CSV table of C-alpha atoms and ligand atoms in Angstrom, one decimal:
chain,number,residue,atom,x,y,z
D,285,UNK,CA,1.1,-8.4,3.8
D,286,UNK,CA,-1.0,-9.8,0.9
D,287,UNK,CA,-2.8,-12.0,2.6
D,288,UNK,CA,-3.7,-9.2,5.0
D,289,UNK,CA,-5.0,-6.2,2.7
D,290,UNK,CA,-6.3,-8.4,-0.1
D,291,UNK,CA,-10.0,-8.2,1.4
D,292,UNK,CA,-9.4,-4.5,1.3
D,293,UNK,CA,-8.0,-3.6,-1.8
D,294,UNK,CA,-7.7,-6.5,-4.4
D,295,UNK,CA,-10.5,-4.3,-6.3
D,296,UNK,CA,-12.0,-7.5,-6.7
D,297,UNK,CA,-9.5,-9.8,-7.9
D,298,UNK,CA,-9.0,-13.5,-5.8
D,299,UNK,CA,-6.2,-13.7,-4.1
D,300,UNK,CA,-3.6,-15.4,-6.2
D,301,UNK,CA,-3.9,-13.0,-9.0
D,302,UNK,CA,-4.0,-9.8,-5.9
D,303,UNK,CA,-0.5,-11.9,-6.0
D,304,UNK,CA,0.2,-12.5,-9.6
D,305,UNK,CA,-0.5,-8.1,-9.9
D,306,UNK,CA,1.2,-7.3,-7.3
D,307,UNK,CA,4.7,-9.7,-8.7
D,308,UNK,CA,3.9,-8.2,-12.3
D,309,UNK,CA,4.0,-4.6,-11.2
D,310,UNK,CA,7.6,-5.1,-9.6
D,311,UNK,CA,8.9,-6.4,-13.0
D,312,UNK,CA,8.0,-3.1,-14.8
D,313,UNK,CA,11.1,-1.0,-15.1
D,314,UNK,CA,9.1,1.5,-13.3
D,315,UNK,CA,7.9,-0.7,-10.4
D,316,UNK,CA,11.2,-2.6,-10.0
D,317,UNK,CA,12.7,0.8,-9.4
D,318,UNK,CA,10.4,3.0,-7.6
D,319,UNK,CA,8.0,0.5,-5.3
D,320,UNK,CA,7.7,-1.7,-2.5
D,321,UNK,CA,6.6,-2.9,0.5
D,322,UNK,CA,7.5,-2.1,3.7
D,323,UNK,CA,6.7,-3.4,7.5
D,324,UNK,CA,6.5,-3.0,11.3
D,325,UNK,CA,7.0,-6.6,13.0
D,326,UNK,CA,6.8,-8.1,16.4
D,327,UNK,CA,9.0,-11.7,15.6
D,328,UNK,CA,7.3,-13.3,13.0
D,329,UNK,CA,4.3,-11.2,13.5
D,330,UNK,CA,3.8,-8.6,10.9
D,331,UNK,CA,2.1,-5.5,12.7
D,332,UNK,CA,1.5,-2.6,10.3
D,333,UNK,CA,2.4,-2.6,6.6
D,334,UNK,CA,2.5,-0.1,4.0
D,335,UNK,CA,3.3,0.6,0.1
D,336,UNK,CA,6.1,2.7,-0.9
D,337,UNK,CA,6.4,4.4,-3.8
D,338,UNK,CA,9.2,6.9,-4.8
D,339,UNK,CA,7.4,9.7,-7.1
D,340,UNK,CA,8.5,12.7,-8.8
D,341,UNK,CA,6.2,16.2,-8.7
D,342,UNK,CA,6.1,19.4,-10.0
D,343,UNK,CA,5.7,21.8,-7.3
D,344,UNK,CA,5.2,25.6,-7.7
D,345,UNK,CA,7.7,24.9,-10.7
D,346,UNK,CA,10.5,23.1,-9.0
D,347,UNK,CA,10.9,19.1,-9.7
D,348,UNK,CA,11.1,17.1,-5.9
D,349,UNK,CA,11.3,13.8,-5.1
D,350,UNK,CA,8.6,12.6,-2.8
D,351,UNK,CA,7.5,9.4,-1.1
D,352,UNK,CA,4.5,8.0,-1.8
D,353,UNK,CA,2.5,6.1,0.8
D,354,UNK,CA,-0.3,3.4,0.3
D,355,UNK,CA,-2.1,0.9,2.0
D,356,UNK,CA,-1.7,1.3,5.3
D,357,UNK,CA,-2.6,-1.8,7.3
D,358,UNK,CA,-2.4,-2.8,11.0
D,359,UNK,CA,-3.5,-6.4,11.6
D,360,UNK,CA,-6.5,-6.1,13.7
D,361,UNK,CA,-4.8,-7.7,17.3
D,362,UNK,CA,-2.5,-4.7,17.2
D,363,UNK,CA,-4.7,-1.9,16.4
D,364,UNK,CA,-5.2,1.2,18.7
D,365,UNK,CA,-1.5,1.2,20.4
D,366,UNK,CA,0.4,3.4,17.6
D,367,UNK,CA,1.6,1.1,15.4
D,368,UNK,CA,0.3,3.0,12.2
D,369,UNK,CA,1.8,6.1,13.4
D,370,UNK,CA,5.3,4.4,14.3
D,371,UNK,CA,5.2,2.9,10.9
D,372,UNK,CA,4.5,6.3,9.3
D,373,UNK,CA,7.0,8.3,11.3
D,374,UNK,CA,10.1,5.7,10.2
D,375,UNK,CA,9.0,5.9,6.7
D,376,UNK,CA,8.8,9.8,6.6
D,377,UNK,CA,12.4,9.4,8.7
D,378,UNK,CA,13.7,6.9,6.0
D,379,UNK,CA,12.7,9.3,3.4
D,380,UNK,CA,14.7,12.1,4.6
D,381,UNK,CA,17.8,10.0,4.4
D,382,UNK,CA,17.4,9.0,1.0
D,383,UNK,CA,17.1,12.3,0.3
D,384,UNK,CA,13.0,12.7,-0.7
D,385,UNK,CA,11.6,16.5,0.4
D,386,UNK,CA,7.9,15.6,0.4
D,387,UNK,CA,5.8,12.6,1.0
D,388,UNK,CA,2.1,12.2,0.0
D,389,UNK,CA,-0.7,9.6,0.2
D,390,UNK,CA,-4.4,9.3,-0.5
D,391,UNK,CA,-6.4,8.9,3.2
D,392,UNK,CA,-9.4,6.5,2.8
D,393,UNK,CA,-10.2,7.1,6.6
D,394,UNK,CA,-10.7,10.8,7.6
D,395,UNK,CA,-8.0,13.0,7.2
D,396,UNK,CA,-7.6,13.9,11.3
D,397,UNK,CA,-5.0,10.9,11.7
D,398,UNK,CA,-2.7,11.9,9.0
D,399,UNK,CA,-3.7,15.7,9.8
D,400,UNK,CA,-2.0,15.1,13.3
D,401,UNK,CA,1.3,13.8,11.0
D,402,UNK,CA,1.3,16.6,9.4
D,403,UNK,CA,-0.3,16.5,6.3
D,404,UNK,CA,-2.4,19.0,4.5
D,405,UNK,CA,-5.1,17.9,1.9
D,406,UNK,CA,-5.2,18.5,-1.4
D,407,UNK,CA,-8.4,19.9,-3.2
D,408,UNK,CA,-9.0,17.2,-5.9
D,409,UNK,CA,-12.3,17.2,-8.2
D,410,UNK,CA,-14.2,14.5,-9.4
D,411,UNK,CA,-16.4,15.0,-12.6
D,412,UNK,CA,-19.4,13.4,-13.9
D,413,UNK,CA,-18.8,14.4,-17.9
D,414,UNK,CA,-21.1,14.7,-20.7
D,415,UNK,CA,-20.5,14.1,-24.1
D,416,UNK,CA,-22.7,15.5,-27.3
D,417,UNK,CA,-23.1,12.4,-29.2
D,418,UNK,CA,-23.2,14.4,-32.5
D,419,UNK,CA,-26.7,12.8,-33.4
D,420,UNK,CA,-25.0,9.1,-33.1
D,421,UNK,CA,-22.4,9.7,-35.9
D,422,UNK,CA,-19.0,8.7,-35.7
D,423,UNK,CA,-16.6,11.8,-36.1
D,424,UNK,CA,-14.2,11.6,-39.5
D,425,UNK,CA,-10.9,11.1,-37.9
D,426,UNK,CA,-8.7,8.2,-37.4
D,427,UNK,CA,-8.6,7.0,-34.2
D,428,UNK,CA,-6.6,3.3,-33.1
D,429,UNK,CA,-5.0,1.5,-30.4
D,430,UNK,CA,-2.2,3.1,-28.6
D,431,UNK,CA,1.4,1.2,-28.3
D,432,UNK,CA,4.7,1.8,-27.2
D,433,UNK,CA,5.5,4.2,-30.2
D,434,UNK,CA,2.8,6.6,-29.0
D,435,UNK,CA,5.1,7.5,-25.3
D,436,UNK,CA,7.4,10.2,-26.3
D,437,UNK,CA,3.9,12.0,-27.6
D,438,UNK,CA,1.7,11.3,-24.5
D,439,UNK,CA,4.7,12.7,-22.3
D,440,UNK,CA,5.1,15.8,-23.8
D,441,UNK,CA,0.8,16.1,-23.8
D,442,UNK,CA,0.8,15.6,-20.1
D,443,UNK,CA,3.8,17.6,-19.7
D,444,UNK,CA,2.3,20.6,-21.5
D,445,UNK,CA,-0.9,20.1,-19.7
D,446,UNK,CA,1.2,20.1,-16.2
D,447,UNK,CA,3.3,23.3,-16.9
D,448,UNK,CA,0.5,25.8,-15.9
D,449,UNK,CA,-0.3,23.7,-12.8
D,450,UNK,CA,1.3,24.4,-9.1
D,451,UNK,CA,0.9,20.6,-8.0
D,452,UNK,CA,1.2,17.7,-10.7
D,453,UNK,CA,3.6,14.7,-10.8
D,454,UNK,CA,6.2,14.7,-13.0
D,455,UNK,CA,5.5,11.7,-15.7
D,456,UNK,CA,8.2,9.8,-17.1
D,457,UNK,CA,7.5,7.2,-20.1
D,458,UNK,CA,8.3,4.5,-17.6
D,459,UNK,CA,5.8,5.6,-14.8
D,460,UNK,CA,2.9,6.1,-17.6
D,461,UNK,CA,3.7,2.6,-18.9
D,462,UNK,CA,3.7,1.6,-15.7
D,463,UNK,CA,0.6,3.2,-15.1
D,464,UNK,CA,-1.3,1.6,-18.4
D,465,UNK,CA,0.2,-1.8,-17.4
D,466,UNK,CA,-1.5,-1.8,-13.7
D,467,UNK,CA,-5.2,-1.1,-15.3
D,468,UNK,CA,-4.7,-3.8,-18.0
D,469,UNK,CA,-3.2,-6.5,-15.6
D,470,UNK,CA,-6.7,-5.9,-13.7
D,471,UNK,CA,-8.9,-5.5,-16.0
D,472,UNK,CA,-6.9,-8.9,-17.3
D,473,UNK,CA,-6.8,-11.1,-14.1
D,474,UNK,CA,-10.6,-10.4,-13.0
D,475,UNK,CA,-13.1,-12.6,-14.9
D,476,UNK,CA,-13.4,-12.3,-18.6
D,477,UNK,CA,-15.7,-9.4,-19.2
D,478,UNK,CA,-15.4,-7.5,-16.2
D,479,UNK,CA,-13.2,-4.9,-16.5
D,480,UNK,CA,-11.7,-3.2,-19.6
D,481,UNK,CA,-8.9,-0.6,-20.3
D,482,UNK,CA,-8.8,0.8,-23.4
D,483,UNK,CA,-5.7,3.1,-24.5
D,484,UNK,CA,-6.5,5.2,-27.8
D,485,UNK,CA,-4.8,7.6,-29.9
D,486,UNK,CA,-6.3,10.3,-32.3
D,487,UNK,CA,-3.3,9.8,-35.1
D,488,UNK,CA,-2.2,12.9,-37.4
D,489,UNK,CA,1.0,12.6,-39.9
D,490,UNK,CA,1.5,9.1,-38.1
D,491,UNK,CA,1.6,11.2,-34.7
D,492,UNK,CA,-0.7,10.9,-31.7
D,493,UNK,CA,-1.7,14.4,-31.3
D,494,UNK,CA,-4.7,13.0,-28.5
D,495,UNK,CA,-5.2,10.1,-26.8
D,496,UNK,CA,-7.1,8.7,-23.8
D,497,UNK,CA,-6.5,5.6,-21.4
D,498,UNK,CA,-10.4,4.6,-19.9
D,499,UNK,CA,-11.6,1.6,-17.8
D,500,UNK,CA,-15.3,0.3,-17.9
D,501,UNK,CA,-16.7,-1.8,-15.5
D,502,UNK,CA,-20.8,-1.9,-14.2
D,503,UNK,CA,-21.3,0.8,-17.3
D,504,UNK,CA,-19.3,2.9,-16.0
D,505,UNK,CA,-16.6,4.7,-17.6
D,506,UNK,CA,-13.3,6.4,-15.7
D,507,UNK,CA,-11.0,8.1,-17.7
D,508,UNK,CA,-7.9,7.3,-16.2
D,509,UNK,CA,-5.6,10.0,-18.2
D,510,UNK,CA,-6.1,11.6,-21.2
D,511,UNK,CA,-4.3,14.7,-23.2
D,512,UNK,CA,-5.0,16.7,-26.9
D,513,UNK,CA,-1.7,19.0,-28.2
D,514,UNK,CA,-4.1,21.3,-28.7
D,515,UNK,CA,-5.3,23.5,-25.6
D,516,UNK,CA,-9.0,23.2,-27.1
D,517,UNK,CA,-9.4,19.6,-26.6
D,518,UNK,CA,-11.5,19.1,-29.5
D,519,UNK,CA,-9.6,15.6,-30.6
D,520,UNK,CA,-9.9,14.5,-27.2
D,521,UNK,CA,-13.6,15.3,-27.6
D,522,UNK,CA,-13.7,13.5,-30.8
D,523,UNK,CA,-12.1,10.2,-29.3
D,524,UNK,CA,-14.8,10.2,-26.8
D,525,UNK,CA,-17.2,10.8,-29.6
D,526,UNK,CA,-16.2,7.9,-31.5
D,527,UNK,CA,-16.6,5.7,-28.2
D,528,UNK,CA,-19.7,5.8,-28.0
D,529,UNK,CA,-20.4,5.7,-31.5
D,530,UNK,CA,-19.4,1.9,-31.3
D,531,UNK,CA,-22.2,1.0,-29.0
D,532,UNK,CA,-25.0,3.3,-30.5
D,533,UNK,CA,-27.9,0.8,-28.9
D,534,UNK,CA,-26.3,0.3,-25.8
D,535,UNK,CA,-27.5,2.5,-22.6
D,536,UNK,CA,-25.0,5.6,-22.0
D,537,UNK,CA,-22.1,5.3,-20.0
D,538,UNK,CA,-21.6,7.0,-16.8
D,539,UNK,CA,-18.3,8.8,-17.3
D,540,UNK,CA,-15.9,10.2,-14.6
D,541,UNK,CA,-12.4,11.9,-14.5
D,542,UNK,CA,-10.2,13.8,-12.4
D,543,UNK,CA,-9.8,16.1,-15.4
D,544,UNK,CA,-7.7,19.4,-15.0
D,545,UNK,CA,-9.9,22.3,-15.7
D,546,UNK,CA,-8.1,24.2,-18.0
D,547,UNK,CA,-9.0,21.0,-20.7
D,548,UNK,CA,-12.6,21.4,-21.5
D,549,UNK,CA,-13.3,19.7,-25.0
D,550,UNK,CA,-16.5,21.6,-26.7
D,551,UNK,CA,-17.8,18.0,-27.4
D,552,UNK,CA,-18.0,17.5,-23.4
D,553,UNK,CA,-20.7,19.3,-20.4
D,554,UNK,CA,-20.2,19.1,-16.9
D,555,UNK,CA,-22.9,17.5,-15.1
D,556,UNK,CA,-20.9,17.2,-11.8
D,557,UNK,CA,-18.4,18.6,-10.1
D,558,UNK,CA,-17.6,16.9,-6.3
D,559,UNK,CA,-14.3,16.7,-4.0
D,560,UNK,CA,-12.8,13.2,-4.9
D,561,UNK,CA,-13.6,10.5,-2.2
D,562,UNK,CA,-10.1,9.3,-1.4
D,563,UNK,CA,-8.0,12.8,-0.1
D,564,UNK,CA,-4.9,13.2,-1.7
D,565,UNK,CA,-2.6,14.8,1.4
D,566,UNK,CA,0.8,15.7,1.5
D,567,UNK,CA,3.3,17.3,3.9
D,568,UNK,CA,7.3,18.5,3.6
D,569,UNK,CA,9.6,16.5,5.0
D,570,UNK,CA,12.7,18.4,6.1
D,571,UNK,CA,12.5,21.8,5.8
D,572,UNK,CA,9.3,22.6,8.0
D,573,UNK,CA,9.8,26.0,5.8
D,574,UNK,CA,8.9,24.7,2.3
D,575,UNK,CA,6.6,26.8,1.3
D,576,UNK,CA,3.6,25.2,0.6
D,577,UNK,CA,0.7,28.1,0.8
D,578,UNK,CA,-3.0,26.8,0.4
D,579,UNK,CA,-3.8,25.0,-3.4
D,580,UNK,CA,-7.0,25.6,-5.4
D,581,UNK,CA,-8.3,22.4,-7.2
D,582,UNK,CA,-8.0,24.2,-10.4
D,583,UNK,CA,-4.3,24.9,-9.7
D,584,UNK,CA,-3.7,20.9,-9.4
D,585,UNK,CA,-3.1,18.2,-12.4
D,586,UNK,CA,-3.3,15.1,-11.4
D,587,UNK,CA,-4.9,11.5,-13.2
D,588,UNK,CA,-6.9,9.3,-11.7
D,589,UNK,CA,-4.2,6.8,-13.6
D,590,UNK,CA,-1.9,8.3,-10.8
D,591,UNK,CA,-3.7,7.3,-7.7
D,592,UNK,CA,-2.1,4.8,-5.7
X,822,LIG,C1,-6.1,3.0,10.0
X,822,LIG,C2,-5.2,2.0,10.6
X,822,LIG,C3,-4.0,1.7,9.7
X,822,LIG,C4,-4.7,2.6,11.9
X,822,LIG,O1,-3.8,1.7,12.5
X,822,LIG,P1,-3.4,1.7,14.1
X,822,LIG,O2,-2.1,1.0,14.2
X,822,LIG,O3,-4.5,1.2,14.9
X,822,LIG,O4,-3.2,3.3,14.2
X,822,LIG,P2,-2.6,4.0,15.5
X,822,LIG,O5,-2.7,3.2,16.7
X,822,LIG,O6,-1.3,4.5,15.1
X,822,LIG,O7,-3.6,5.2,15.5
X,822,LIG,C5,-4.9,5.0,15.9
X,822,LIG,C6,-5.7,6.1,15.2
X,822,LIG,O8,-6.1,5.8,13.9
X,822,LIG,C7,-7.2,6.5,13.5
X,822,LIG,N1,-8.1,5.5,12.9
X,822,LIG,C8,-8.1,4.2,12.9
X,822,LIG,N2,-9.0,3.7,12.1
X,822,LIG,C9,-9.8,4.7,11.7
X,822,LIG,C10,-10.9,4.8,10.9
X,822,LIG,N3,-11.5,3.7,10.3
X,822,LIG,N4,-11.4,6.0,10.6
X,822,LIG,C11,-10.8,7.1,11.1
X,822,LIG,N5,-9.7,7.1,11.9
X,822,LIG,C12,-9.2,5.9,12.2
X,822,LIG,C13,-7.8,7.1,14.8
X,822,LIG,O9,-7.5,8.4,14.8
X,822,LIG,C14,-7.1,6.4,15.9
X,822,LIG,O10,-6.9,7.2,17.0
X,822,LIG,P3,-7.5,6.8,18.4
X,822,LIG,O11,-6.9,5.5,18.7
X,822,LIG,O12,-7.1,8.0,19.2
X,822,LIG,O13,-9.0,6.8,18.1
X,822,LIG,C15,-5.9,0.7,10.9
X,822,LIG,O14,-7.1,0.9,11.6
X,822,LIG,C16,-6.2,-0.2,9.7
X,822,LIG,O15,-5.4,-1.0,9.3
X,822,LIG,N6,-7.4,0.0,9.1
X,822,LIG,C17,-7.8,-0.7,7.9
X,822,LIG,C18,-7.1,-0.2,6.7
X,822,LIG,C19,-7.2,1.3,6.5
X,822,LIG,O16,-8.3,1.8,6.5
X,822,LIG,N7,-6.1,1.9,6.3
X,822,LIG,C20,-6.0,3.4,6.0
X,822,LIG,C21,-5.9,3.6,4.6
X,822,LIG,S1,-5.8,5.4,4.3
């Protein structure tokens, strides 16, 4: 299965360390617990593969469990007879059983295939952000490295930010650790330089009371996931602030998120505003009467830390 969707989706890594992630994420408490690999075969031929991951969401207020599908692969020789949507239909079945109520995936490919499985999209939006650089100056405020002490906080910032929304996942400490861990094994097994993943916390009383996880690569920033305790969003502002600050000669970053759009910091414009490229869909499983009535992007939380 590795060997076959490495070309596709190593995001850039060789192959033995596609490998080395892959084995790393399934030793994470959240990994070894909520993901796997699954496959259609003929003999010793493996036909169509996927990812399967067992998620938690927070859905018009009510917590379900939902399978997760990624990377869908059919080996080339079998493509065209079915095999993708067989796959798919015995994971949705297998799903049911184990007693999931929703399953979701992001389509790469447009949406019609998965549309004729059922599954609705998701309005997700992708920004291009701005940040005042506050005429080059560093803003007074201590921000440092995140760690493991810094969890309970971030849950309880994404968990806040989620509570007005009618779609985000349900985050436990495991799953954002898990999370953090995937970027910095990437960012850590492509060549030095490459890549980097930076976790920071604005600290207050010896409390995080902001933080941000971002990835660089080409000059270009993603923030991954990011929260302030305050609904203004002015320490998350300030964090970004004091990014930049480091590098004052260096050209500007292009920076993107999949930020929720009640969190606007005053240090931050929008220059861009598009639908995300990959098309987060998702579809009930049992009860063909779930209600799921049509979403708005702004009534949706969800990372680009999350996408899987
Ligand atoms: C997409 C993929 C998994 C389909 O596998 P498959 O076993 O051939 O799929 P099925 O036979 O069940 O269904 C075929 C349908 O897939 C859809 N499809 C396949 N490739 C597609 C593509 N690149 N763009 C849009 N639709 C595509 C078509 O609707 C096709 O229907 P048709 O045969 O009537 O034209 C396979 O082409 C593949 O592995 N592609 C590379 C990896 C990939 O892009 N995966 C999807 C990630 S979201």
């Amino acid at each position: 299965m590795l060997d076959d969707t490495c070309s596709l989706w190593s995001d850039g890594l060789s192959r033995e360390n596609y490998g080395t992630s892959w084995r790393a994420q399934l030793k994470t408490p959240w990994g070894a617990a909520h993901l796997d690999r699954v496959a259609l075969v003929d003999g010793p031929h493996i036909v169509s593969s996927a990812k399967r991951y067992d998620l938690s969401l927070r859905l018009d207020g009510r917590i379900r469990r939902v399978l997760g599908i990624g990377a869908v692969f059919t080996a080339e020789a079998y493509r065209g007879r079915g095999a993708a949507r067989e796959l798919l239909a015995r994971l949705l079945e297998t799903a049911v059983t184990e007693g999931q109520e929703f399953a979701m995936l992001f389509s790469e490919i447009p949406p019609a295939f998965y549309e004729r499985l059922e599954f609705v999209p998701v309005p997700l939006t992708e920004w291009v952000i701005e940040v005042d650089q506050k005429r080059g100056g560093a803003p007074g405020m201590l921000v440092r490295a995140g760690d493991e002490r810094d969890l309970p906080s971030i849950i309880e910032m994404s968990a806040l930010r989620a509570t007005g929304a009618r779609l985000a996942l349900d985050r436990s400490e495991d799953f954002v650790r898990f999370n953090i861990t995937r970027k910095r094994l990437l960012s850590g097994l492509l060549p030095s330089g490459a890549r980097t993943t930076e976790f920071l916390v604005a600290e207050e009383g010896y409390q995080a009371v902001a933080y941000l996880v971002a990835t660089e690569q080409d000059g270009r920033w993603m923030i991954e996931e990011a929260g302030d305790r305050d609904p203004a969003g002015a320490r998350l502002g300030a964090i970004l602030q004091a990014m930049l600050a480091r590098h004052p000669s260096e050209k500007l970053p292009e920076i993107r998120c999949w930020w929720p759009q009640s969190l606007v910091p005053p240090q931050l414009t929008v220059a861009a505003a598009t639908p995300t490229q990959e098309v987060l869909m998702i579809r009930p499983l049992r009860d063909r009467l779930l209600p799921l009535p049509p979403l708005t992007a702004a009534e949706v939380v969800y990372w680009h830390s999350d996408y899987f």
